[in-house]
PDB file of C-alpha atoms and ligand atoms in Angstrom:
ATOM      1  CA  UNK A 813      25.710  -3.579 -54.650  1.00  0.00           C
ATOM      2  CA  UNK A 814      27.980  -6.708 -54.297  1.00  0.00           C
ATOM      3  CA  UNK A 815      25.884  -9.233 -53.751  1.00  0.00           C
ATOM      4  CA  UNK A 816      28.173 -12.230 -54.035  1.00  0.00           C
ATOM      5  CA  UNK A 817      25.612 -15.336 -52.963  1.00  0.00           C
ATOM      6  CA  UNK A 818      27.108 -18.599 -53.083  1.00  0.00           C
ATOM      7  CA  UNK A 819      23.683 -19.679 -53.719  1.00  0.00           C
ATOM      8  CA  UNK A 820      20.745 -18.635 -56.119  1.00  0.00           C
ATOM      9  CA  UNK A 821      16.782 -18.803 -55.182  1.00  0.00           C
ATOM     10  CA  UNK A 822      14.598 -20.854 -57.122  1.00  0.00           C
ATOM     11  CA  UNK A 823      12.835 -18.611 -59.255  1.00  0.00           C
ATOM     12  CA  UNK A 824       9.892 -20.570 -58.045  1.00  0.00           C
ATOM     13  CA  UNK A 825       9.625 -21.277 -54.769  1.00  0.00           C
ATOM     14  CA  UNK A 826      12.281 -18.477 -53.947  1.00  0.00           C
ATOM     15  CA  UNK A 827      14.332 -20.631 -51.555  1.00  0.00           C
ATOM     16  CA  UNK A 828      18.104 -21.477 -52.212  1.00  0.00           C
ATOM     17  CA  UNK A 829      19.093 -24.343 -52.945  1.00  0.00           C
ATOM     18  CA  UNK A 830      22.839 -25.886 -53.602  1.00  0.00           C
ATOM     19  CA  UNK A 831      21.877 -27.411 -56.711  1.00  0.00           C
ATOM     20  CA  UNK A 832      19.792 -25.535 -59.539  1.00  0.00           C
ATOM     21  CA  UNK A 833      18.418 -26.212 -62.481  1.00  0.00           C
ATOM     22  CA  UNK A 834      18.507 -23.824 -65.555  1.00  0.00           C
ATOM     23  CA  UNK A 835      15.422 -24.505 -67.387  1.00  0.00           C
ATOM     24  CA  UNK A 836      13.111 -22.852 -69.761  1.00  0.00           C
ATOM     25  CA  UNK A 837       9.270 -23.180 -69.356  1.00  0.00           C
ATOM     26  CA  UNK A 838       7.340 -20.995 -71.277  1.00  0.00           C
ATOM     27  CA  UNK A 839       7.501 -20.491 -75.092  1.00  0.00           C
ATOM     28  CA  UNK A 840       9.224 -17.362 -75.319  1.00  0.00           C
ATOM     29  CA  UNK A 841      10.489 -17.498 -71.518  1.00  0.00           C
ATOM     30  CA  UNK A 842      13.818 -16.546 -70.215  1.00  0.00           C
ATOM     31  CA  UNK A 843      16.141 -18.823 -68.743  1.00  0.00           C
ATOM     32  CA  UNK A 844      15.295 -19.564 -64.924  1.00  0.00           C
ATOM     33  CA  UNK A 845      17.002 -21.159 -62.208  1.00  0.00           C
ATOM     34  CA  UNK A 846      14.526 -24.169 -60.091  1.00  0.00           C
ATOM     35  CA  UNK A 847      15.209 -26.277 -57.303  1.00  0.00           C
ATOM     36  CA  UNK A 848      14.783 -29.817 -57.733  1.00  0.00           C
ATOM     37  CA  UNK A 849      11.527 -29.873 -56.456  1.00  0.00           C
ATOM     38  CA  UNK A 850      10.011 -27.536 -58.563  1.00  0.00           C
ATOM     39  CA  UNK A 851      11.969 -28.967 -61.586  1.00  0.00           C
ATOM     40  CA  UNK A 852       9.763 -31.539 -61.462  1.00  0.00           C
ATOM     41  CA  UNK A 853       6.235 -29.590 -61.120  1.00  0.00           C
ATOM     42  CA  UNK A 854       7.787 -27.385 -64.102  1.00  0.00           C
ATOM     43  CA  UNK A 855       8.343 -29.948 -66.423  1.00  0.00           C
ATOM     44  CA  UNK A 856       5.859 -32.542 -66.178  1.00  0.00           C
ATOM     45  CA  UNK A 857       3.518 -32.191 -69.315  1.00  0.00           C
ATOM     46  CA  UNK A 858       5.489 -29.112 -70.117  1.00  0.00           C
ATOM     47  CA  UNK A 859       5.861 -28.764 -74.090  1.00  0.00           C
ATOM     48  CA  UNK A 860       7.824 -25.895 -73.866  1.00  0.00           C
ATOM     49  CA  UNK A 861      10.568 -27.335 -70.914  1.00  0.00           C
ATOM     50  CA  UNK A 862      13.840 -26.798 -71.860  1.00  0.00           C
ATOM     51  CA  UNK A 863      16.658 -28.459 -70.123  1.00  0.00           C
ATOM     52  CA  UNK A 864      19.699 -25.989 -70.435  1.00  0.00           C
ATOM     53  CA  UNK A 865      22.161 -27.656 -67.460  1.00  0.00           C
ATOM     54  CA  UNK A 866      22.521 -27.503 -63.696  1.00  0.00           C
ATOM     55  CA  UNK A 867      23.950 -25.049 -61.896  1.00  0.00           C
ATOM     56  CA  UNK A 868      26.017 -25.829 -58.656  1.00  0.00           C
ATOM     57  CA  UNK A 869      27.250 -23.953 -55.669  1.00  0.00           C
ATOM     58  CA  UNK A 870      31.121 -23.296 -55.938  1.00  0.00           C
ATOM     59  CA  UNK A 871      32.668 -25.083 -52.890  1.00  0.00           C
ATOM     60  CA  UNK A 872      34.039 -22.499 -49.990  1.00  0.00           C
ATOM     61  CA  UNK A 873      38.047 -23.253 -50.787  1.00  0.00           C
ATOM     62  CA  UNK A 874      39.466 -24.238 -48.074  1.00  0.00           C
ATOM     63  CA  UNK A 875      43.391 -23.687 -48.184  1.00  0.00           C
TER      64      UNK A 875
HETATM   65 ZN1  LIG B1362      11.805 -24.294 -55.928  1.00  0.00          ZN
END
């Protein structure tokens, strides 16, 4: 298995996205990776959101 994605699926909406966002969202929840769209679903009136940085695509080097 060598998966080596350039890009992770949101962990809600599954689709990839560039740009990710490594939240919490539940109490006791793991850490979970959301598109910017569903960011903002997630953590509207969301005691338990936790903010814990973006995560970005590397860029394809180009030499
Ligand atoms: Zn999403």
């Amino acid at each position: 298995m060598a998966v080596r994605a350039r890009v992770k699926p949101c962990h809600f909406c599954n689709q990839p996205a560039p740009v990710l966002y490594r939240v919490k969202y539940e109490e006791e929840g793991d850490w979970v990776f959301t598109c910017p769209d569903c960011w903002q679903k997630i953590s509207q009136d969301n005691p338990f959101y936790v903010y814990g940085g973006t995560w970005k695509a590397e860029k394809p080097k180009k030499s």
